[in-house]
Amino acid sequence: MPVDSRVRRVAVIAAPPVSMFNLAIPEMLFGKVEIDGCPGYETVICAPDPGPVTTTGGLDLVVPHGLDAVAGADTVVLAGSGSYTDPDPRVLDALRAAAGAGSRIASICTGAFALAEAGLLDGRAATTYWAYSPLLAARHPTVDLQDDVLFVQDGPVLTSSGYAAGIDLCLHVIRTDYGAAVANTVARLALVAPVRPGGQTQFTQTPLPPERGVSFADTRAWAMEHLDEPLGLADLARHAGVSVRTLSRRFHAETGVSPLQWLLHQRVERAKELLETTSLPMDAVARAGGLGTADSLRQHLLRRTGLTPSAYRSTFSRLTGGGGVSGGPATGDPLVLRVTPGPETE
């Protein structure tokens, strides 16, 4: 079956006073997606009242489109707003209508409050910026709040925590639509980290100044080039020129996950990319990704995606004769995903 190459439409709602950073993330990332030389997305920014829209920074932005732009969008993204406890009823109506029409709904930061107010998070897993989690839980007790993750997808509804976690959410959407290879290309073009697991903690700290004035970015880049080798803590520490204890402590401070969790995530991502872009046998994919055997590949992919390697390839392959890239299993059923961190083992 040919790959679905149609342009997907994304409507980004700017509810005043809107966060400029939240608003810029979808346009920046979705705008960098190209499939066979053509745009993968059309991104439209809209507001309840077209024209000047106030921001949380005190500036005004001119938004030419009204909420009618939400109709027919494949994905609707609600940017964080300073009026999160008092969402505009017109925004709530637009969100409900889009959800009823089958659109994927996403929020960044405090946008989760409006999704909850619209009833779209009832009984669903969701998150928001950690500082606002107690308030969201108190106002909307029917939400299955995940207060220490970067983003959560539950069915067609996605929520992210604060600020930069919106980048992770958008990259996850791109990966769902077009696969890991496209998402990682966008991450490189945007000079941001590759797709991070949604279950990664929000409480990432970077001590200032770093010891010896350097981070472990070079070591992570080196590890990415040697994922097919049996890397362990000692190998990473040796490359970084520090003790294993220092590596473990500072690596977690920089990335929010342990070195072994990070390695496992990168290996699974490498395997997914190979499943999407090559016809390598499963054992070869496992070895190239550093997962060892086809059984190990199956175990980790099932844990992370709910799909076996063969089902994942059938769903996301970008080779001629492969499956579509709709983001769900080949049956057409919606993919219910609650992203959690993997164990600290390989």
Tab-separated table of C-alpha atoms in Angstrom:
chain	number	residue	atom	x	y	z
A	1	MET	CA	0.000	0.000	0.000
A	2	PRO	CA	1.465	3.414	-0.920
A	3	VAL	CA	2.532	5.714	1.880
A	4	ASP	CA	-0.034	8.405	2.722
A	5	SER	CA	1.668	11.547	1.448
A	6	ARG	CA	-1.157	14.040	1.880
A	7	VAL	CA	-0.500	17.273	3.731
A	8	ARG	CA	-1.803	17.054	7.284
A	9	ARG	CA	-3.467	20.177	8.636
A	10	VAL	CA	-2.591	21.463	12.111
A	11	ALA	CA	-4.632	24.211	13.753
A	12	VAL	CA	-2.876	25.929	16.660
A	13	ILE	CA	-5.180	27.875	18.969
A	14	ALA	CA	-3.791	31.047	20.543
A	15	ALA	CA	-6.025	31.858	23.501
A	16	PRO	CA	-4.987	35.234	24.949
A	17	PRO	CA	-2.817	35.923	26.775
A	18	VAL	CA	-0.911	33.214	24.923
A	19	SER	CA	2.637	32.024	25.596
A	20	MET	CA	4.775	33.074	22.623
A	21	PHE	CA	7.143	30.163	23.185
A	22	ASN	CA	4.286	27.646	23.263
A	23	LEU	CA	2.861	29.170	20.101
A	24	ALA	CA	6.159	29.052	18.212
A	25	ILE	CA	6.887	25.365	18.887
A	26	PRO	CA	4.287	23.737	16.581
A	27	GLU	CA	4.965	26.103	13.691
A	28	MET	CA	8.723	25.632	14.006
A	29	LEU	CA	8.671	21.821	14.112
A	30	PHE	CA	5.759	20.926	11.838
A	31	GLY	CA	7.047	23.447	9.306
A	32	LYS	CA	10.298	21.500	8.943
A	33	VAL	CA	8.643	18.244	7.866
A	34	GLU	CA	9.144	17.376	4.208
A	35	ILE	CA	8.002	14.140	2.610
A	36	ASP	CA	9.387	13.449	-0.868
A	37	GLY	CA	10.185	17.146	-1.215
A	38	CYS	CA	6.696	18.314	-0.233
A	39	PRO	CA	5.449	19.799	3.063
A	40	GLY	CA	4.122	17.224	5.490
A	41	TYR	CA	1.967	19.710	7.377
A	42	GLU	CA	0.021	22.912	6.855
A	43	THR	CA	0.093	24.831	10.146
A	44	VAL	CA	-2.544	27.515	10.777
A	45	ILE	CA	-2.575	29.715	13.891
A	46	CYS	CA	-6.002	30.899	14.969
A	47	ALA	CA	-7.649	32.777	17.826
A	48	PRO	CA	-11.159	33.393	19.191
A	49	ASP	CA	-10.932	36.962	17.888
A	50	PRO	CA	-8.743	37.412	14.782
A	51	GLY	CA	-6.403	40.373	14.913
A	52	PRO	CA	-4.110	41.505	17.747
A	53	VAL	CA	-3.750	38.817	20.428
A	54	THR	CA	-2.074	39.613	23.731
A	55	THR	CA	0.761	37.430	24.996
A	56	THR	CA	2.007	36.573	28.455
A	57	GLY	CA	5.062	38.713	27.673
A	58	GLY	CA	2.976	41.849	27.211
A	59	LEU	CA	3.341	42.012	23.429
A	60	ASP	CA	0.595	41.744	20.839
A	61	LEU	CA	0.657	39.263	17.966
A	62	VAL	CA	-1.506	39.609	14.881
A	63	VAL	CA	-3.398	36.359	14.260
A	64	PRO	CA	-5.434	36.571	11.042
A	65	HIS	CA	-7.535	33.410	11.435
A	66	GLY	CA	-10.547	32.742	13.638
A	67	LEU	CA	-11.603	29.468	15.230
A	68	ASP	CA	-13.300	28.376	12.017
A	69	ALA	CA	-9.772	27.250	11.022
A	70	VAL	CA	-10.143	24.409	13.530
A	71	ALA	CA	-12.820	22.707	11.434
A	72	GLY	CA	-11.335	19.923	9.347
A	73	ALA	CA	-7.907	20.006	11.009
A	74	ASP	CA	-6.192	16.657	11.475
A	75	THR	CA	-4.579	17.898	14.682
A	76	VAL	CA	-5.597	20.739	16.987
A	77	VAL	CA	-2.960	22.115	19.355
A	78	LEU	CA	-3.896	24.443	22.212
A	79	ALA	CA	-0.970	26.583	23.325
A	80	GLY	CA	-0.547	27.502	26.974
A	81	SER	CA	-2.381	30.614	28.134
A	82	GLY	CA	-2.300	32.907	31.128
A	83	SER	CA	-6.090	32.589	31.381
A	84	TYR	CA	-5.980	28.838	31.923
A	85	THR	CA	-8.431	28.865	34.840
A	86	ASP	CA	-11.011	30.793	32.809
A	87	PRO	CA	-10.927	29.413	29.252
A	88	ASP	CA	-12.918	31.124	26.537
A	89	PRO	CA	-16.194	29.209	25.961
A	90	ARG	CA	-15.644	29.575	22.209
A	91	VAL	CA	-12.344	27.700	22.535
A	92	LEU	CA	-14.063	24.945	24.521
A	93	ASP	CA	-16.764	24.611	21.859
A	94	ALA	CA	-14.125	24.443	19.106
A	95	LEU	CA	-12.210	21.738	20.992
A	96	ARG	CA	-15.339	19.663	21.566
A	97	ALA	CA	-16.360	19.964	17.933
A	98	ALA	CA	-12.902	18.961	16.718
A	99	ALA	CA	-12.791	15.970	19.045
A	100	GLY	CA	-16.252	14.928	17.916
A	101	ALA	CA	-15.104	15.118	14.303
A	102	GLY	CA	-12.193	12.774	15.020
A	103	SER	CA	-9.330	15.272	15.166
A	104	ARG	CA	-6.310	14.567	17.317
A	105	ILE	CA	-6.266	17.061	20.209
A	106	ALA	CA	-3.107	18.244	21.965
A	107	SER	CA	-2.181	20.832	24.548
A	108	ILE	CA	1.050	22.416	25.669
A	109	CYS	CA	1.613	23.404	29.294
A	110	THR	CA	-1.492	25.039	30.835
A	111	GLY	CA	-3.558	24.238	27.750
A	112	ALA	CA	-4.515	21.034	29.573
A	113	PHE	CA	-6.888	23.050	31.761
A	114	ALA	CA	-9.063	23.943	28.765
A	115	LEU	CA	-9.021	20.351	27.530
A	116	ALA	CA	-10.177	19.240	30.974
A	117	GLU	CA	-12.838	21.969	31.104
A	118	ALA	CA	-14.111	20.795	27.717
A	119	GLY	CA	-14.488	17.286	29.137
A	120	LEU	CA	-11.856	15.816	26.833
A	121	LEU	CA	-9.671	14.530	29.676
A	122	ASP	CA	-12.353	12.778	31.722
A	123	GLY	CA	-10.962	9.355	32.630
A	124	ARG	CA	-7.861	9.938	30.508
A	125	ALA	CA	-4.209	10.107	31.470
A	126	ALA	CA	-2.913	13.661	31.153
A	127	THR	CA	-0.222	16.005	32.401
A	128	THR	CA	0.578	19.683	32.733
A	129	TYR	CA	3.425	21.786	34.071
A	130	TRP	CA	4.320	20.399	37.505
A	131	ALA	CA	3.688	23.700	39.323
A	132	TYR	CA	0.033	23.624	38.187
A	133	SER	CA	-0.600	19.915	38.733
A	134	PRO	CA	-2.205	20.296	42.203
A	135	LEU	CA	-4.649	22.874	40.826
A	136	LEU	CA	-5.562	20.724	37.826
A	137	ALA	CA	-6.110	17.738	40.112
A	138	ALA	CA	-8.315	19.764	42.455
A	139	ARG	CA	-10.417	21.311	39.687
A	140	HIS	CA	-10.743	18.161	37.584
A	141	PRO	CA	-10.593	15.036	39.791
A	142	THR	CA	-11.753	12.774	36.937
A	143	VAL	CA	-8.444	13.326	35.121
A	144	ASP	CA	-5.856	10.567	35.565
A	145	LEU	CA	-3.095	13.079	36.276
A	146	GLN	CA	0.497	12.060	35.531
A	147	ASP	CA	2.360	14.859	37.290
A	148	ASP	CA	5.954	13.788	36.643
A	149	VAL	CA	6.226	13.097	32.920
A	150	LEU	CA	7.068	15.144	29.838
A	151	PHE	CA	3.962	14.233	27.844
A	152	VAL	CA	1.149	11.716	27.762
A	153	GLN	CA	-0.881	10.330	24.894
A	154	ASP	CA	-4.134	8.584	25.753
A	155	GLY	CA	-6.003	7.704	22.597
A	156	PRO	CA	-6.356	10.756	20.331
A	157	VAL	CA	-5.638	13.225	23.151
A	158	LEU	CA	-2.117	14.403	24.044
A	159	THR	CA	-0.952	16.713	26.804
A	160	SER	CA	2.527	17.976	27.605
A	161	SER	CA	4.093	19.559	30.645
A	162	GLY	CA	5.682	22.980	30.550
A	163	TYR	CA	7.566	24.882	27.895
A	164	ALA	CA	10.177	22.708	26.136
A	165	ALA	CA	8.131	19.527	26.703
A	166	GLY	CA	5.933	20.887	23.922
A	167	ILE	CA	8.879	20.172	21.618
A	168	ASP	CA	8.844	16.542	22.725
A	169	LEU	CA	5.087	16.329	22.161
A	170	CYS	CA	5.310	17.742	18.628
A	171	LEU	CA	8.203	15.442	17.741
A	172	HIS	CA	6.121	12.532	19.039
A	173	VAL	CA	3.237	13.599	16.781
A	174	ILE	CA	5.605	13.776	13.806
A	175	ARG	CA	7.008	10.362	14.660
A	176	THR	CA	3.476	8.963	14.914
A	177	ASP	CA	2.513	10.395	11.525
A	178	TYR	CA	5.727	9.899	9.561
A	179	GLY	CA	8.022	7.678	11.613
A	180	ALA	CA	11.152	7.999	13.727
A	181	ALA	CA	13.451	8.795	10.800
A	182	VAL	CA	11.455	11.905	9.852
A	183	ALA	CA	11.085	13.008	13.475
A	184	ASN	CA	14.809	12.673	14.117
A	185	THR	CA	15.580	14.636	10.939
A	186	VAL	CA	13.318	17.444	12.164
A	187	ALA	CA	15.028	17.378	15.556
A	188	ARG	CA	18.421	17.764	13.880
A	189	LEU	CA	17.190	20.611	11.671
A	190	ALA	CA	15.713	22.396	14.677
A	191	LEU	CA	18.881	21.805	16.733
A	192	VAL	CA	16.949	20.098	19.512
A	193	ALA	CA	17.365	16.747	21.207
A	194	PRO	CA	16.023	13.641	19.452
A	195	VAL	CA	12.636	12.365	20.526
A	196	ARG	CA	12.671	11.830	24.289
A	197	PRO	CA	10.451	9.269	26.037
A	198	GLY	CA	7.289	10.856	27.380
A	199	GLY	CA	7.760	9.206	30.752
A	200	GLN	CA	10.980	11.105	31.376
A	201	THR	CA	10.741	13.183	34.537
A	202	GLN	CA	9.891	16.882	34.369
A	203	PHE	CA	12.416	17.605	37.094
A	204	THR	CA	15.529	17.855	34.944
A	205	GLN	CA	18.292	19.905	36.524
A	206	THR	CA	21.539	21.186	35.034
A	207	PRO	CA	23.992	22.209	37.774
A	208	LEU	CA	25.737	25.514	37.085
A	209	PRO	CA	28.540	25.703	36.409
A	210	PRO	CA	29.127	22.130	35.160
A	211	GLU	CA	32.079	20.302	36.631
A	212	ARG	CA	35.193	20.912	34.507
A	213	GLY	CA	33.092	23.303	32.414
A	214	VAL	CA	31.786	20.591	30.075
A	215	SER	CA	28.658	18.504	29.678
A	216	PHE	CA	28.249	14.949	28.445
A	217	ALA	CA	26.945	16.031	25.031
A	218	ASP	CA	30.079	14.707	23.299
A	219	THR	CA	29.748	11.379	25.079
A	220	ARG	CA	26.103	11.079	24.076
A	221	ALA	CA	27.027	11.855	20.465
A	222	TRP	CA	29.779	9.226	20.604
A	223	ALA	CA	27.383	6.669	22.057
A	224	MET	CA	24.910	7.333	19.239
A	225	GLU	CA	27.612	6.259	16.777
A	226	HIS	CA	28.289	3.042	18.710
A	227	LEU	CA	24.795	1.840	19.625
A	228	ASP	CA	25.485	-1.527	17.991
A	229	GLU	CA	28.283	-2.169	20.493
A	230	PRO	CA	27.834	-3.536	24.046
A	231	LEU	CA	28.168	-0.161	25.757
A	232	GLY	CA	27.849	0.073	29.505
A	233	LEU	CA	28.398	2.583	32.273
A	234	ALA	CA	32.136	1.965	32.313
A	235	ASP	CA	32.430	2.667	28.573
A	236	LEU	CA	30.520	5.929	28.842
A	237	ALA	CA	32.487	7.021	31.901
A	238	ARG	CA	35.775	6.182	30.200
A	239	HIS	CA	34.864	8.284	27.166
A	240	ALA	CA	33.751	11.179	29.367
A	241	GLY	CA	36.871	10.927	31.527
A	242	VAL	CA	34.973	10.667	34.800
A	243	SER	CA	34.126	7.992	37.330
A	244	VAL	CA	31.036	5.845	36.909
A	245	ARG	CA	29.536	7.494	39.986
A	246	THR	CA	30.091	10.992	38.595
A	247	LEU	CA	28.746	9.947	35.200
A	248	SER	CA	25.550	8.533	36.705
A	249	ARG	CA	24.905	11.570	38.872
A	250	ARG	CA	25.637	14.263	36.317
A	251	PHE	CA	24.136	12.427	33.347
A	252	HIS	CA	20.812	12.243	35.199
A	253	ALA	CA	21.103	15.928	36.109
A	254	GLU	CA	21.605	16.853	32.450
A	255	THR	CA	19.026	14.587	30.825
A	256	GLY	CA	16.512	13.613	33.504
A	257	VAL	CA	17.200	9.882	33.009
A	258	SER	CA	19.995	7.499	33.916
A	259	PRO	CA	22.679	6.600	31.351
A	260	LEU	CA	21.237	3.104	30.887
A	261	GLN	CA	17.697	4.411	30.423
A	262	TRP	CA	19.008	6.872	27.845
A	263	LEU	CA	20.942	4.147	26.015
A	264	LEU	CA	17.931	1.842	25.928
A	265	HIS	CA	15.696	4.592	24.572
A	266	GLN	CA	18.183	5.463	21.819
A	267	ARG	CA	18.548	1.798	20.877
A	268	VAL	CA	14.810	1.321	20.583
A	269	GLU	CA	14.600	4.500	18.484
A	270	ARG	CA	17.377	3.231	16.214
A	271	ALA	CA	15.576	-0.085	15.801
A	272	LYS	CA	12.314	1.705	14.979
A	273	GLU	CA	14.064	3.807	12.359
A	274	LEU	CA	15.537	0.687	10.760
A	275	LEU	CA	12.151	-1.042	10.779
A	276	GLU	CA	10.676	1.959	8.988
A	277	THR	CA	13.387	2.514	6.403
A	278	THR	CA	14.920	-0.889	5.651
A	279	SER	CA	13.899	-4.478	4.984
A	280	LEU	CA	16.573	-5.919	7.265
A	281	PRO	CA	15.655	-9.163	9.074
A	282	MET	CA	14.617	-8.736	12.701
A	283	ASP	CA	17.870	-10.211	14.044
A	284	ALA	CA	19.874	-7.714	11.968
A	285	VAL	CA	17.710	-4.818	13.186
A	286	ALA	CA	18.226	-5.933	16.777
A	287	ARG	CA	21.994	-6.183	16.357
A	288	ALA	CA	22.297	-2.827	14.569
A	289	GLY	CA	20.266	-1.175	17.304
A	290	GLY	CA	22.295	-2.756	20.068
A	291	LEU	CA	19.375	-4.806	21.395
A	292	GLY	CA	21.084	-8.145	20.788
A	293	THR	CA	18.407	-10.534	19.573
A	294	ALA	CA	15.052	-10.465	17.851
A	295	ASP	CA	13.441	-11.608	21.115
A	296	SER	CA	14.956	-8.646	22.947
A	297	LEU	CA	13.793	-6.301	20.184
A	298	ARG	CA	10.276	-7.695	20.437
A	299	GLN	CA	10.222	-7.322	24.214
A	300	HIS	CA	11.359	-3.699	24.263
A	301	LEU	CA	9.250	-2.598	21.279
A	302	LEU	CA	6.123	-4.143	22.774
A	303	ARG	CA	6.782	-2.352	26.046
A	304	ARG	CA	7.312	1.004	24.359
A	305	THR	CA	4.720	0.946	21.543
A	306	GLY	CA	2.355	-1.970	22.134
A	307	LEU	CA	3.348	-3.347	18.710
A	308	THR	CA	5.511	-6.280	17.697
A	309	PRO	CA	8.413	-5.505	15.317
A	310	SER	CA	6.532	-6.978	12.358
A	311	ALA	CA	3.380	-5.005	13.216
A	312	TYR	CA	5.416	-1.841	13.670
A	313	ARG	CA	7.079	-2.320	10.287
A	314	SER	CA	3.736	-3.033	8.623
A	315	THR	CA	2.254	0.136	10.124
A	316	PHE	CA	5.123	2.595	9.708
A	317	SER	CA	7.297	1.319	6.855
A	318	ARG	CA	8.177	3.971	4.300
A	319	LEU	CA	9.316	1.446	1.722
A	320	THR	CA	7.244	0.841	-1.400
A	321	GLY	CA	4.620	-1.714	-0.523
A	322	GLY	CA	4.748	-0.836	3.175
A	323	GLY	CA	1.884	0.210	5.323
A	324	GLY	CA	0.487	3.633	6.044
A	325	VAL	CA	1.709	6.083	8.639
A	326	SER	CA	-1.513	6.861	10.446
A	327	GLY	CA	-0.039	6.109	13.855
A	328	GLY	CA	-2.259	3.163	14.770
A	329	PRO	CA	-1.995	-0.579	14.326
A	330	ALA	CA	-2.663	-2.029	10.895
A	331	THR	CA	-6.224	-2.867	11.980
A	332	GLY	CA	-7.093	0.825	11.967
A	333	ASP	CA	-7.860	0.825	15.701
A	334	PRO	CA	-6.667	3.902	17.607
A	335	LEU	CA	-3.340	3.565	19.339
A	336	VAL	CA	-3.724	4.053	23.091
A	337	LEU	CA	-0.368	5.088	24.467
A	338	ARG	CA	0.670	5.989	27.970
A	339	VAL	CA	4.397	6.604	27.700
A	340	THR	CA	6.443	5.309	30.609
A	341	PRO	CA	10.189	5.020	31.153
A	342	GLY	CA	11.809	1.669	30.599
A	343	PRO	CA	13.834	-0.235	33.184
A	344	GLU	CA	17.501	0.528	33.709
A	345	THR	CA	18.578	-2.621	31.928
A	346	GLU	CA	19.597	-3.482	28.421
